Amino acid sequence: MISDVAYDQNNIFAKILRKEAPCFPVYEDDMTLAFMDVMPQAEGHTLVIPKFPAEDLFDLDPEYAGAMAKTTKKLAAAVKQAFDAPGILIAQLNGAAAGQTVFHIHTHIIPRSNGIDLKLHARELADFEELKRHAERIKKALG
Ligand code: 5GP
């Protein structure tokens, strides 16, 4: 039995899903949404979330876990192509002790290149016009 007792319906990603908060979307289907991280650790940093009220992996319905993995794979390929990235880091943090700061489960898709360090986690707000352009690049790569 899946429980959403602890889930905060007012977390920022829940608001994005309800369209009460803006985002720069790149992909959407019945079970998932992908959009730009507003405090990217590298250009092209993209997030994938399920349309399911789970704080973390332990609360997530397995069918949504599958949908999330599928969307993450699809988006990772598009981000890699769009940013000509030799490497892609996939991260998914569970619990504050693991560094999670937004309590609606998500995967991070982060382009990596040799010699370019990651920026600090959730620290510096990006230029919104630039995020808009990055979202367009990813959408184009998705075809
Ligand atoms: P976590 O620390 O939970 O793994 O990651 C949360 C991510 O959400 C961080 O990378 C942070 O930059 C991003 N983030 C925080 N607030 C917002 C927001 O309002 N919109 C978007 N698009 N990303 C956000």
CSV table of N, CA, C and O in Angstrom, one decimal, residues 29-127:
chain,number,residue,atom,x,y,z
A,29,ASP,N,4.3,13.6,-20.5
A,29,ASP,CA,3.4,12.6,-20.9
A,29,ASP,C,2.4,12.3,-19.8
A,29,ASP,O,2.3,13.1,-18.9
A,30,ASP,N,1.6,11.2,-19.9
A,30,ASP,CA,0.5,11.0,-18.9
A,30,ASP,C,1.1,10.9,-17.5
A,30,ASP,O,0.4,11.2,-16.5
A,31,MET,N,2.3,10.4,-17.3
A,31,MET,CA,2.8,10.0,-16.0
A,31,MET,C,4.0,10.8,-15.5
A,31,MET,O,4.4,10.7,-14.3
A,32,THR,N,4.6,11.6,-16.4
A,32,THR,CA,5.8,12.4,-16.0
A,32,THR,C,5.9,13.8,-16.7
A,32,THR,O,5.2,14.0,-17.7
A,33,LEU,N,6.7,14.6,-16.1
A,33,LEU,CA,7.0,15.9,-16.6
A,33,LEU,C,8.5,16.2,-16.5
A,33,LEU,O,9.1,15.8,-15.5
A,34,ALA,N,9.1,16.8,-17.5
A,34,ALA,CA,10.5,17.2,-17.4
A,34,ALA,C,10.6,18.7,-17.7
A,34,ALA,O,9.9,19.2,-18.6
A,35,PHE,N,11.5,19.3,-16.9
A,35,PHE,CA,11.7,20.8,-17.1
A,35,PHE,C,13.0,21.2,-16.6
A,35,PHE,O,13.8,20.4,-16.0
A,36,MET,N,13.4,22.4,-16.9
A,36,MET,CA,14.8,22.9,-16.6
A,36,MET,C,14.9,23.2,-15.1
A,36,MET,O,13.9,23.7,-14.5
A,37,ASP,N,16.0,22.8,-14.5
A,37,ASP,CA,16.3,23.2,-13.1
A,37,ASP,C,16.6,24.7,-13.1
A,37,ASP,O,17.5,25.2,-13.9
A,38,VAL,N,16.0,25.5,-12.2
A,38,VAL,CA,16.3,26.9,-12.2
A,38,VAL,C,17.6,27.3,-11.6
A,38,VAL,O,18.0,28.5,-11.7
A,39,MET,N,18.2,26.4,-10.9
A,39,MET,CA,19.5,26.7,-10.3
A,39,MET,C,20.5,25.6,-10.8
A,39,MET,O,20.9,24.7,-10.0
A,40,PRO,N,20.7,25.6,-12.1
A,40,PRO,CA,21.4,24.5,-12.7
A,40,PRO,C,22.9,24.3,-12.2
A,40,PRO,O,23.6,25.3,-11.9
A,41,GLN,N,23.3,23.0,-12.1
A,41,GLN,CA,24.7,22.8,-11.7
A,41,GLN,C,25.6,22.7,-12.9
A,41,GLN,O,26.8,22.7,-12.8
A,42,ALA,N,25.0,22.7,-14.1
A,42,ALA,CA,25.7,22.8,-15.4
A,42,ALA,C,24.6,23.2,-16.4
A,42,ALA,O,23.4,23.0,-16.2
A,43,GLU,N,25.0,23.8,-17.5
A,43,GLU,CA,24.1,24.2,-18.6
A,43,GLU,C,23.3,22.9,-19.0
A,43,GLU,O,24.0,21.9,-19.3
A,44,GLY,N,22.0,23.0,-19.1
A,44,GLY,CA,21.2,21.8,-19.6
A,44,GLY,C,20.7,21.0,-18.4
A,44,GLY,O,20.0,20.0,-18.7
A,45,HIS,N,21.0,21.3,-17.2
A,45,HIS,CA,20.5,20.6,-16.0
A,45,HIS,C,18.9,20.5,-16.1
A,45,HIS,O,18.2,21.5,-16.0
A,46,THR,N,18.5,19.3,-16.2
A,46,THR,CA,17.0,19.0,-16.4
A,46,THR,C,16.5,18.1,-15.3
A,46,THR,O,17.3,17.2,-14.8
A,47,LEU,N,15.3,18.3,-14.9
A,47,LEU,CA,14.6,17.5,-13.9
A,47,LEU,C,13.5,16.7,-14.5
A,47,LEU,O,12.8,17.2,-15.4
A,48,VAL,N,13.3,15.5,-14.0
A,48,VAL,CA,12.1,14.6,-14.4
A,48,VAL,C,11.4,14.3,-13.1
A,48,VAL,O,11.9,13.8,-12.1
A,49,ILE,N,10.1,14.6,-13.2
A,49,ILE,CA,9.2,14.2,-12.0
A,49,ILE,C,8.0,13.4,-12.4
A,49,ILE,O,7.5,13.5,-13.6
A,50,PRO,N,7.6,12.5,-11.5
A,50,PRO,CA,6.3,11.7,-11.8
A,50,PRO,C,5.1,12.6,-11.4
A,50,PRO,O,5.2,13.4,-10.5
A,51,LYS,N,4.0,12.3,-12.1
A,51,LYS,CA,2.7,12.9,-11.7
A,51,LYS,C,2.1,12.1,-10.6
A,51,LYS,O,1.0,11.5,-10.8
A,52,PHE,N,2.8,11.9,-9.5
A,52,PHE,CA,2.4,11.1,-8.4
A,52,PHE,C,2.9,11.7,-7.2
A,52,PHE,O,4.1,12.1,-7.1
A,53,PRO,N,2.1,11.8,-6.1
A,53,PRO,CA,2.5,12.5,-4.9
A,53,PRO,C,3.5,11.7,-4.0
A,53,PRO,O,3.1,11.1,-3.0
A,54,ALA,N,4.7,11.5,-4.4
A,54,ALA,CA,5.7,10.8,-3.6
A,54,ALA,C,6.9,11.7,-3.2
A,54,ALA,O,7.4,12.4,-4.1
A,55,GLU,N,7.2,11.7,-2.0
A,55,GLU,CA,8.4,12.4,-1.5
A,55,GLU,C,9.7,11.9,-2.1
A,55,GLU,O,10.6,12.6,-2.5
A,56,ASP,N,9.8,10.6,-2.1
A,56,ASP,CA,11.0,9.9,-2.5
A,56,ASP,C,10.7,8.5,-3.1
A,56,ASP,O,9.6,8.1,-3.2
A,57,LEU,N,11.8,7.8,-3.4
A,57,LEU,CA,11.7,6.5,-4.0
A,57,LEU,C,10.9,5.5,-3.2
A,57,LEU,O,10.2,4.7,-3.8
A,58,PHE,N,10.9,5.7,-1.9
A,58,PHE,CA,10.3,4.7,-1.0
A,58,PHE,C,8.7,4.9,-1.0
A,58,PHE,O,8.0,3.9,-0.7
A,59,ASP,N,8.3,6.0,-1.4
A,59,ASP,CA,6.8,6.3,-1.5
A,59,ASP,C,6.3,6.1,-2.9
A,59,ASP,O,5.1,6.2,-3.2
A,60,LEU,N,7.1,5.9,-3.9
A,60,LEU,CA,6.7,5.9,-5.3
A,60,LEU,C,6.1,4.6,-5.8
A,60,LEU,O,6.7,3.5,-5.6
A,61,ASP,N,4.9,4.8,-6.4
A,61,ASP,CA,4.3,3.6,-7.1
A,61,ASP,C,5.3,3.0,-8.1
A,61,ASP,O,5.8,3.8,-8.9
A,62,PRO,N,5.5,1.7,-8.1
A,62,PRO,CA,6.4,1.1,-9.0
A,62,PRO,C,6.2,1.4,-10.5
A,62,PRO,O,7.1,1.6,-11.3
A,63,GLU,N,4.9,1.6,-10.9
A,63,GLU,CA,4.6,1.9,-12.3
A,63,GLU,C,5.1,3.3,-12.6
A,63,GLU,O,5.6,3.6,-13.7
A,64,TYR,N,5.0,4.2,-11.7
A,64,TYR,CA,5.5,5.6,-11.9
A,64,TYR,C,7.1,5.6,-11.8
A,64,TYR,O,7.7,6.4,-12.5
A,65,ALA,N,7.6,4.7,-11.1
A,65,ALA,CA,9.1,4.5,-11.0
A,65,ALA,C,9.6,4.1,-12.4
A,65,ALA,O,10.6,4.7,-13.0
A,66,GLY,N,8.8,3.2,-13.0
A,66,GLY,CA,9.2,2.8,-14.4
A,66,GLY,C,9.0,3.9,-15.4
A,66,GLY,O,9.9,4.1,-16.3
A,67,ALA,N,7.9,4.7,-15.3
A,67,ALA,CA,7.7,5.8,-16.2
A,67,ALA,C,8.8,6.8,-16.1
A,67,ALA,O,9.3,7.4,-17.0
A,68,MET,N,9.2,7.1,-14.8
A,68,MET,CA,10.2,8.0,-14.5
A,68,MET,C,11.6,7.6,-15.2
A,68,MET,O,12.3,8.4,-15.8
A,69,ALA,N,11.9,6.3,-15.0
A,69,ALA,CA,13.1,5.8,-15.6
A,69,ALA,C,13.1,5.9,-17.1
A,69,ALA,O,14.1,6.3,-17.8
A,70,LYS,N,11.9,5.6,-17.7
A,70,LYS,CA,11.8,5.7,-19.2
A,70,LYS,C,12.0,7.2,-19.6
A,70,LYS,O,12.7,7.4,-20.6
A,71,THR,N,11.3,8.1,-19.0
A,71,THR,CA,11.5,9.5,-19.3
A,71,THR,C,12.9,10.0,-19.1
A,71,THR,O,13.4,10.8,-19.9
A,72,THR,N,13.5,9.5,-18.0
A,72,THR,CA,14.9,10.0,-17.7
A,72,THR,C,15.8,9.5,-18.8
A,72,THR,O,16.7,10.2,-19.3
A,73,LYS,N,15.6,8.3,-19.3
A,73,LYS,CA,16.5,7.7,-20.4
A,73,LYS,C,16.3,8.6,-21.7
A,73,LYS,O,17.2,9.0,-22.3
A,74,LYS,N,15.0,8.8,-22.0
A,74,LYS,CA,14.7,9.6,-23.2
A,74,LYS,C,15.3,11.0,-23.1
A,74,LYS,O,15.9,11.5,-24.1
A,75,LEU,N,15.1,11.6,-22.0
A,75,LEU,CA,15.6,13.0,-21.8
A,75,LEU,C,17.2,13.1,-21.7
A,75,LEU,O,17.8,14.0,-22.2
A,76,ALA,N,17.8,12.0,-21.1
A,76,ALA,CA,19.2,12.0,-21.0
A,76,ALA,C,19.8,12.0,-22.4
A,76,ALA,O,20.8,12.8,-22.7
A,77,ALA,N,19.3,11.3,-23.3
A,77,ALA,CA,19.8,11.2,-24.7
A,77,ALA,C,19.6,12.6,-25.4
A,77,ALA,O,20.5,13.1,-26.1
A,78,ALA,N,18.5,13.2,-25.1
A,78,ALA,CA,18.2,14.5,-25.8
A,78,ALA,C,19.1,15.6,-25.2
A,78,ALA,O,19.7,16.5,-25.9
A,79,VAL,N,19.3,15.6,-23.9
A,79,VAL,CA,20.2,16.6,-23.2
A,79,VAL,C,21.6,16.4,-23.7
A,79,VAL,O,22.4,17.3,-24.0
A,80,LYS,N,22.1,15.1,-23.8
A,80,LYS,CA,23.4,14.8,-24.3
A,80,LYS,C,23.7,15.4,-25.7
A,80,LYS,O,24.7,16.0,-25.9
A,81,GLN,N,22.7,15.2,-26.5
A,81,GLN,CA,22.8,15.7,-27.9
A,81,GLN,C,22.7,17.2,-27.9
A,81,GLN,O,23.5,17.9,-28.5
A,82,ALA,N,21.8,17.8,-27.2
A,82,ALA,CA,21.5,19.2,-27.2
A,82,ALA,C,22.7,20.0,-26.7
A,82,ALA,O,23.0,21.1,-27.2
A,83,PHE,N,23.4,19.5,-25.7
A,83,PHE,CA,24.6,20.2,-25.1
A,83,PHE,C,25.9,19.6,-25.5
A,83,PHE,O,26.9,20.0,-25.0
A,84,ASP,N,25.9,18.6,-26.5
A,84,ASP,CA,27.1,18.0,-27.0
A,84,ASP,C,28.0,17.5,-25.8
A,84,ASP,O,29.2,17.9,-25.8
A,85,ALA,N,27.3,16.9,-24.9
A,85,ALA,CA,28.0,16.5,-23.6
A,85,ALA,C,28.6,15.1,-23.7
A,85,ALA,O,28.0,14.2,-24.0
A,86,PRO,N,29.9,15.0,-23.4
A,86,PRO,CA,30.6,13.7,-23.4
A,86,PRO,C,30.1,12.8,-22.3
A,86,PRO,O,30.1,11.6,-22.4
A,87,GLY,N,29.6,13.4,-21.2
A,87,GLY,CA,29.0,12.6,-20.1
A,87,GLY,C,27.7,13.1,-19.6
A,87,GLY,O,27.4,14.3,-19.7
A,88,ILE,N,26.9,12.2,-19.0
A,88,ILE,CA,25.7,12.7,-18.4
A,88,ILE,C,25.6,12.1,-17.0
A,88,ILE,O,25.7,10.8,-16.8
A,89,LEU,N,25.4,12.9,-16.0
A,89,LEU,CA,25.2,12.5,-14.6
A,89,LEU,C,23.7,12.4,-14.3
A,89,LEU,O,23.0,13.3,-14.6
A,90,ILE,N,23.3,11.2,-13.8
A,90,ILE,CA,21.9,11.0,-13.4
A,90,ILE,C,22.0,10.9,-11.9
A,90,ILE,O,22.7,10.1,-11.3
A,91,ALA,N,21.2,11.8,-11.2
A,91,ALA,CA,21.2,11.7,-9.7
A,91,ALA,C,19.7,11.7,-9.2
A,91,ALA,O,18.8,12.3,-9.9
A,92,GLN,N,19.5,11.1,-8.1
A,92,GLN,CA,18.2,11.1,-7.5
A,92,GLN,C,18.4,10.9,-6.0
A,92,GLN,O,18.8,9.9,-5.5
A,93,LEU,N,18.1,12.0,-5.3
A,93,LEU,CA,18.4,12.1,-3.8
A,93,LEU,C,17.1,11.7,-3.0
A,93,LEU,O,16.0,12.2,-3.3
A,94,ASN,N,17.3,10.9,-2.0
A,94,ASN,CA,16.2,10.5,-1.1
A,94,ASN,C,16.5,10.9,0.3
A,94,ASN,O,17.4,10.3,1.0
A,95,GLY,N,15.8,11.9,0.8
A,95,GLY,CA,15.9,12.3,2.2
A,95,GLY,C,16.9,13.5,2.3
A,95,GLY,O,17.9,13.6,1.6
A,96,ALA,N,16.6,14.3,3.4
A,96,ALA,CA,17.5,15.4,3.6
A,96,ALA,C,18.9,15.0,3.9
A,96,ALA,O,19.9,15.7,3.5
A,97,ALA,N,19.1,13.8,4.5
A,97,ALA,CA,20.5,13.4,4.8
A,97,ALA,C,21.2,13.1,3.5
A,97,ALA,O,22.5,13.1,3.5
A,98,ALA,N,20.5,12.8,2.4
A,98,ALA,CA,21.1,12.5,1.1
A,98,ALA,C,21.3,13.8,0.3
A,98,ALA,O,21.8,13.8,-0.8
A,99,GLY,N,20.8,15.0,0.9
A,99,GLY,CA,20.9,16.2,0.2
A,99,GLY,C,19.7,16.7,-0.5
A,99,GLY,O,19.6,17.7,-1.2
A,100,GLN,N,18.6,15.9,-0.4
A,100,GLN,CA,17.3,16.3,-1.0
A,100,GLN,C,16.8,17.6,-0.4
A,100,GLN,O,16.8,17.8,0.8
A,101,THR,N,16.4,18.5,-1.3
A,101,THR,CA,15.8,19.8,-0.8
A,101,THR,C,14.4,20.0,-1.3
A,101,THR,O,13.7,20.9,-0.7
A,102,VAL,N,13.9,19.4,-2.3
A,102,VAL,CA,12.5,19.5,-2.7
A,102,VAL,C,11.9,18.1,-2.6
A,102,VAL,O,12.4,17.1,-3.2
A,103,PHE,N,10.8,18.0,-1.8
A,103,PHE,CA,10.3,16.7,-1.4
A,103,PHE,C,9.1,16.2,-2.3
A,103,PHE,O,8.1,15.9,-1.8
A,104,HIS,N,9.4,16.3,-3.6
A,104,HIS,CA,8.6,15.5,-4.6
A,104,HIS,C,9.7,14.8,-5.4
A,104,HIS,O,10.6,15.5,-6.0
A,105,ILE,N,9.7,13.5,-5.4
A,105,ILE,CA,10.8,12.8,-6.1
A,105,ILE,C,11.1,13.3,-7.5
A,105,ILE,O,10.2,13.6,-8.3
A,106,HIS,N,12.4,13.3,-7.8
A,106,HIS,CA,12.8,13.8,-9.1
A,106,HIS,C,14.2,13.2,-9.5
A,106,HIS,O,15.0,12.9,-8.6
A,107,THR,N,14.4,13.0,-10.8
A,107,THR,CA,15.8,12.7,-11.2
A,107,THR,C,16.4,14.0,-11.8
A,107,THR,O,15.8,14.8,-12.5
A,108,HIS,N,17.7,14.1,-11.5
A,108,HIS,CA,18.5,15.2,-12.1
A,108,HIS,C,19.2,14.6,-13.3
A,108,HIS,O,19.8,13.5,-13.3
A,109,ILE,N,19.2,15.3,-14.4
A,109,ILE,CA,20.0,14.9,-15.6
A,109,ILE,C,21.0,16.1,-15.9
A,109,ILE,O,20.5,17.2,-16.1
A,110,ILE,N,22.3,15.8,-15.7
A,110,ILE,CA,23.3,16.9,-15.7
A,110,ILE,C,24.4,16.6,-16.7
A,110,ILE,O,25.1,15.6,-16.5
A,111,PRO,N,24.5,17.4,-17.7
A,111,PRO,CA,25.6,17.3,-18.6
A,111,PRO,C,27.0,17.4,-17.9
A,111,PRO,O,27.1,18.3,-17.1
A,112,ARG,N,28.0,16.6,-18.3
A,112,ARG,CA,29.3,16.7,-17.7
A,112,ARG,C,30.3,16.7,-18.8
A,112,ARG,O,30.2,16.0,-19.8
A,113,SER,N,31.4,17.5,-18.6
A,113,SER,CA,32.5,17.6,-19.6
A,113,SER,C,33.8,17.6,-18.8
A,113,SER,O,33.8,18.1,-17.6
A,114,ASN,N,34.8,17.0,-19.3
A,114,ASN,CA,36.1,16.9,-18.6
A,114,ASN,C,36.6,18.3,-18.3
A,114,ASN,O,36.5,19.2,-19.1
A,115,GLY,N,37.0,18.5,-17.1
A,115,GLY,CA,37.6,19.7,-16.7
A,115,GLY,C,36.6,20.8,-16.3
A,115,GLY,O,37.0,21.9,-15.9
A,116,ILE,N,35.3,20.5,-16.4
A,116,ILE,CA,34.3,21.6,-15.9
A,116,ILE,C,33.7,21.1,-14.7
A,116,ILE,O,32.9,20.0,-14.7
A,117,ASP,N,33.9,21.8,-13.6
A,117,ASP,CA,33.3,21.4,-12.3
A,117,ASP,C,31.8,21.7,-12.2
A,117,ASP,O,31.4,22.6,-12.8
A,118,LEU,N,31.1,20.9,-11.4
A,118,LEU,CA,29.7,21.1,-11.2
A,118,LEU,C,29.6,22.4,-10.3
A,118,LEU,O,30.4,22.6,-9.4
A,119,LYS,N,28.6,23.2,-10.6
A,119,LYS,CA,28.3,24.3,-9.7
A,119,LYS,C,27.6,23.7,-8.4
A,119,LYS,O,27.2,22.6,-8.4
A,120,LEU,N,27.6,24.6,-7.4
A,120,LEU,CA,27.0,24.1,-6.1
A,120,LEU,C,25.5,23.8,-6.3
A,120,LEU,O,24.8,24.4,-7.2
A,121,HIS,N,25.0,22.8,-5.5
A,121,HIS,CA,23.7,22.3,-5.6
A,121,HIS,C,22.7,23.4,-5.1
A,121,HIS,O,22.8,23.9,-4.1
A,122,ALA,N,21.6,23.6,-6.0
A,122,ALA,CA,20.5,24.5,-5.7
A,122,ALA,C,21.0,25.8,-5.1
A,122,ALA,O,20.4,26.3,-4.0
A,123,ARG,N,21.9,26.5,-5.7
A,123,ARG,CA,22.5,27.7,-5.1
A,123,ARG,C,22.2,29.0,-5.9
A,123,ARG,O,21.7,30.0,-5.4
A,124,GLU,N,22.5,28.9,-7.3
A,124,GLU,CA,22.5,30.2,-8.0
A,124,GLU,C,21.4,30.1,-9.1
A,124,GLU,O,21.4,29.2,-10.0
A,125,LEU,N,20.5,31.1,-9.0
A,125,LEU,CA,19.4,31.2,-10.0
A,125,LEU,C,19.9,31.6,-11.4
A,125,LEU,O,20.7,32.5,-11.5
A,126,ALA,N,19.5,30.8,-12.4
A,126,ALA,CA,20.0,31.1,-13.8
A,126,ALA,C,19.2,32.2,-14.4
A,126,ALA,O,18.1,32.5,-13.9
A,127,ASP,N,19.7,32.7,-15.5
A,127,ASP,CA,19.0,33.7,-16.3
A,127,ASP,C,17.8,33.0,-17.0
A,127,ASP,O,18.0,32.0,-17.7
